[in-house]
Amino acid sequence: MKNFTSELSVGAYLKAGANKTVRTLSQLKDLYSNREEVNRILENEDPVLYEVFEMPPSPKETDLLVNITVLHAGVVGEEPFMTKGHFHQDPDTGEVVIGLKGSGILLLQNRKGEIQEFPVEEGKVSYAAGGWGHRVINTGKEDLHFLAISGANMIHDYETAVKLNFKSLPVENKERISANE
Ligand code: PA5
Ligand code: MN
């Protein structure tokens, strides 16, 4: 096990040895309902939607994952960039999300299909309890940076998230976005 200290920034995380995972539109095109728009964008480029900076870099089961995600600002049709979203399983543990910069929402869904949403912005902490799948959506106009902390002993379950499909964006947020424009 390796102890560390770092400023809460991407640059500091990289200096501390963080692993970086990049997610592009071509990897996540099924998240977006406007297929024509997905194809139109991909004809010209494959934009990076988000990057995850993972600390500690080689976690053991007894560690915590203390990751910074940078979710870029942008839309695919009417839907803002969002993370893939997943459940935790074996064990089905909780997760803390702390906004660092920008603004967005933490969209939660449990296995019964119930939905909740919480803010992701500087100065706010939101908590996804065990049993709640989680996706972050950037509803703002700048990149959204957030810290997510969970137990490294869980397995990511992306399949259940795909089956339940969250709601890609709650209606009230669609209104909020057009009101901002
Ligand atoms: O631990 C988390 O839940 C986050 O660090 C996410 O993994 C990150 O935001 C990327 O989301 P996803 O794993 O759904 O692609
Ligand atoms: Mn998680």
Short mmCIF file of C-alpha atoms and ligand atoms in Angstrom, two decimals:
data_model
loop_
_atom_site.label_atom_id
_atom_site.label_comp_id
_atom_site.label_asym_id
_atom_site.label_seq_id
_atom_site.Cartn_x
_atom_site.Cartn_y
_atom_site.Cartn_z
CA MET A 1 0.00 0.00 0.00
CA LYS A 2 1.31 3.41 -0.92
CA ASN A 3 0.43 6.61 0.92
CA PHE A 4 0.22 9.86 -0.99
CA THR A 5 -0.66 13.52 -0.73
CA SER A 6 -1.57 15.75 -3.66
CA GLU A 7 -3.29 18.97 -4.58
CA LEU A 8 -6.70 18.35 -6.05
CA SER A 9 -5.78 19.07 -9.63
CA VAL A 10 -5.08 17.05 -12.75
CA GLY A 11 -1.51 18.38 -13.01
CA ALA A 12 -0.71 17.41 -9.44
CA TYR A 13 -2.33 14.00 -9.90
CA LEU A 14 -0.21 13.32 -12.97
CA LYS A 15 2.93 14.33 -11.08
CA ALA A 16 1.90 11.95 -8.29
CA GLY A 17 1.76 9.12 -10.85
CA ALA A 18 -1.97 8.86 -11.64
CA ASN A 19 -3.14 6.50 -14.37
CA LYS A 20 -5.13 8.20 -17.10
CA THR A 21 -8.09 6.65 -18.93
CA VAL A 22 -9.54 8.49 -21.95
CA ARG A 23 -13.12 7.98 -23.17
CA THR A 24 -14.05 9.11 -26.66
CA LEU A 25 -17.38 9.37 -28.46
CA SER A 26 -16.75 6.32 -30.64
CA GLN A 27 -16.41 4.20 -27.46
CA LEU A 28 -19.62 5.59 -25.95
CA LYS A 29 -21.84 6.32 -28.92
CA ASP A 30 -24.68 4.08 -27.65
CA LEU A 31 -25.24 6.46 -24.72
CA TYR A 32 -26.69 9.09 -27.01
CA SER A 33 -30.13 8.86 -28.54
CA ASN A 34 -29.49 11.01 -31.61
CA ARG A 35 -27.73 8.48 -33.88
CA GLU A 36 -27.57 10.83 -36.85
CA GLU A 37 -25.76 13.43 -34.78
CA VAL A 38 -23.34 10.82 -33.43
CA ASN A 39 -22.48 9.74 -36.97
CA ARG A 40 -22.20 13.33 -38.20
CA ILE A 41 -19.68 14.17 -35.45
CA LEU A 42 -17.70 10.96 -35.96
CA GLU A 43 -17.32 11.66 -39.68
CA ASN A 44 -15.09 14.63 -38.76
CA GLU A 45 -13.51 13.70 -35.42
CA ASP A 46 -13.69 11.41 -32.40
CA PRO A 47 -13.95 13.90 -29.52
CA VAL A 48 -12.67 13.08 -26.05
CA LEU A 49 -15.71 13.18 -23.75
CA TYR A 50 -13.90 12.63 -20.47
CA GLU A 51 -10.66 11.57 -18.84
CA VAL A 52 -10.26 9.77 -15.54
CA PHE A 53 -7.10 10.28 -13.46
CA GLU A 54 -6.83 7.29 -11.18
CA MET A 55 -5.16 7.33 -7.78
CA PRO A 56 -3.64 5.35 -6.29
CA PRO A 57 -2.21 4.06 -9.59
CA SER A 58 -2.15 0.36 -8.63
CA PRO A 59 -4.90 -0.11 -6.05
CA LYS A 60 -5.23 -3.21 -3.92
CA GLU A 61 -8.56 -4.54 -2.59
CA THR A 62 -8.07 -2.76 0.71
CA ASP A 63 -7.49 0.64 -0.94
CA LEU A 64 -9.88 3.41 -1.84
CA LEU A 65 -10.18 4.69 -5.41
CA VAL A 66 -9.65 8.45 -5.26
CA ASN A 67 -10.17 9.48 -8.89
CA ILE A 68 -10.47 12.87 -10.55
CA THR A 69 -12.65 12.92 -13.66
CA VAL A 70 -12.60 15.75 -16.19
CA LEU A 71 -15.90 15.63 -18.07
CA HIS A 72 -15.67 18.03 -20.97
CA ALA A 73 -18.34 20.52 -21.92
CA GLY A 74 -20.30 19.71 -25.05
CA VAL A 75 -23.42 18.12 -26.44
CA VAL A 76 -24.39 15.34 -28.79
CA GLY A 77 -27.62 16.67 -30.23
CA GLU A 78 -29.48 17.86 -27.15
CA GLU A 79 -27.71 15.59 -24.68
CA PRO A 80 -24.70 16.94 -22.78
CA PHE A 81 -21.56 14.84 -22.41
CA MET A 82 -21.99 12.24 -19.66
CA THR A 83 -20.02 9.41 -18.11
CA LYS A 84 -20.88 5.86 -19.05
CA GLY A 85 -22.33 5.15 -15.61
CA HIS A 86 -22.09 1.96 -13.60
CA PHE A 87 -23.16 0.03 -10.53
CA HIS A 88 -20.76 -1.49 -8.00
CA GLN A 89 -21.04 -5.18 -7.24
CA ASP A 90 -19.43 -7.72 -4.92
CA PRO A 91 -19.61 -5.67 -2.74
CA ASP A 92 -22.27 -3.18 -3.82
CA THR A 93 -20.71 -0.22 -2.04
CA GLY A 94 -21.31 3.54 -1.93
CA GLU A 95 -19.38 6.38 -3.50
CA VAL A 96 -18.69 10.02 -2.65
CA VAL A 97 -18.62 12.64 -5.42
CA ILE A 98 -17.09 16.04 -4.69
CA GLY A 99 -17.32 18.82 -7.26
CA LEU A 100 -14.08 20.70 -7.93
CA LYS A 101 -14.91 22.95 -10.90
CA GLY A 102 -17.80 23.45 -13.32
CA SER A 103 -21.35 22.25 -12.77
CA GLY A 104 -23.34 19.14 -13.47
CA ILE A 105 -25.51 16.48 -11.94
CA LEU A 106 -24.99 13.09 -10.39
CA LEU A 107 -27.75 10.90 -11.76
CA LEU A 108 -28.53 7.88 -9.61
CA GLN A 109 -30.63 4.84 -10.39
CA ASN A 110 -31.26 1.80 -8.24
CA ARG A 111 -32.00 -1.69 -9.52
CA LYS A 112 -35.76 -1.08 -9.21
CA GLY A 113 -35.32 1.74 -11.72
CA GLU A 114 -35.91 4.62 -9.28
CA ILE A 115 -34.04 7.80 -10.18
CA GLN A 116 -32.53 10.54 -8.02
CA GLU A 117 -30.28 13.43 -8.95
CA PHE A 118 -27.84 15.56 -6.98
CA PRO A 119 -25.57 18.49 -7.85
CA VAL A 120 -21.90 18.17 -8.77
CA GLU A 121 -20.22 21.53 -8.29
CA GLU A 122 -17.49 23.20 -6.26
CA GLY A 123 -18.25 23.17 -2.54
CA LYS A 124 -20.79 20.34 -2.74
CA VAL A 125 -20.50 16.72 -1.79
CA SER A 126 -23.01 14.18 -3.09
CA TYR A 127 -23.28 10.60 -1.96
CA ALA A 128 -24.42 7.54 -3.90
CA ALA A 129 -25.33 4.83 -1.41
CA GLY A 130 -24.71 1.17 -2.12
CA GLY A 131 -27.23 -0.13 -4.63
CA TRP A 132 -27.34 3.06 -6.67
CA GLY A 133 -25.81 3.15 -10.14
CA HIS A 134 -24.22 6.50 -10.89
CA ARG A 135 -23.59 8.69 -13.92
CA VAL A 136 -22.35 12.28 -14.05
CA ILE A 137 -23.67 14.74 -16.66
CA ASN A 138 -21.98 18.04 -17.48
CA THR A 139 -24.88 20.48 -17.68
CA GLY A 140 -22.63 23.56 -17.66
CA LYS A 141 -20.59 25.38 -20.25
CA GLU A 142 -17.12 24.60 -18.90
CA ASP A 143 -15.32 21.36 -18.16
CA LEU A 144 -16.61 19.64 -15.04
CA HIS A 145 -13.92 18.37 -12.65
CA PHE A 146 -14.93 16.07 -9.79
CA LEU A 147 -13.36 13.78 -7.26
CA ALA A 148 -14.95 10.36 -6.77
CA ILE A 149 -14.06 8.11 -3.83
CA SER A 150 -15.11 4.48 -3.57
CA GLY A 151 -13.77 1.19 -2.28
CA ALA A 152 -11.25 -0.54 -4.55
CA ASN A 153 -12.68 -3.92 -3.55
CA MET A 154 -15.74 -3.65 -5.84
CA ILE A 155 -16.26 -4.75 -9.42
CA HIS A 156 -17.60 -2.20 -11.92
CA ASP A 157 -20.96 -3.38 -13.29
CA TYR A 158 -21.57 -1.47 -16.53
CA GLU A 159 -24.07 -4.03 -17.90
CA THR A 160 -26.85 -3.29 -15.41
CA ALA A 161 -26.43 0.42 -16.12
CA VAL A 162 -26.85 -0.24 -19.86
CA LYS A 163 -29.97 -2.36 -19.23
CA LEU A 164 -31.63 0.18 -16.94
CA ASN A 165 -30.35 3.02 -19.12
CA PHE A 166 -30.83 5.70 -16.38
CA LYS A 167 -32.67 8.55 -18.04
CA SER A 168 -30.11 10.20 -20.23
CA LEU A 169 -31.15 13.59 -18.93
CA PRO A 170 -34.03 14.64 -16.68
CA VAL A 171 -36.47 16.99 -18.38
CA GLU A 172 -35.95 19.83 -15.91
CA ASN A 173 -32.25 19.87 -16.83
CA LYS A 174 -33.02 20.09 -20.52
CA GLU A 175 -34.96 23.24 -19.66
CA ARG A 176 -32.11 24.50 -17.49
CA ILE A 177 -29.64 24.08 -20.34
CA SER A 178 -31.76 25.88 -22.93
CA ALA A 179 -32.42 28.65 -20.38
CA ASN A 180 -28.65 29.13 -20.08
CA GLU A 181 -28.10 29.50 -23.80
O1 PA5 B 1 -15.33 5.95 -9.43
C1 PA5 B 1 -16.16 6.44 -10.21
O2 PA5 B 1 -17.35 6.11 -10.25
C2 PA5 B 1 -15.67 7.50 -11.18
O3 PA5 B 1 -14.31 7.73 -11.00
C3 PA5 B 1 -15.98 7.00 -12.58
O4 PA5 B 1 -15.35 5.76 -12.80
C4 PA5 B 1 -15.56 7.98 -13.64
O5 PA5 B 1 -16.17 9.21 -13.43
C5 PA5 B 1 -15.88 7.46 -15.03
O6 PA5 B 1 -17.17 6.98 -15.11
P1 PA5 B 1 -17.47 5.56 -15.74
O7 PA5 B 1 -16.61 4.58 -14.98
O8 PA5 B 1 -18.93 5.33 -15.54
O9 PA5 B 1 -17.07 5.63 -17.19
MN MN B 2 -18.38 4.11 -9.09
#
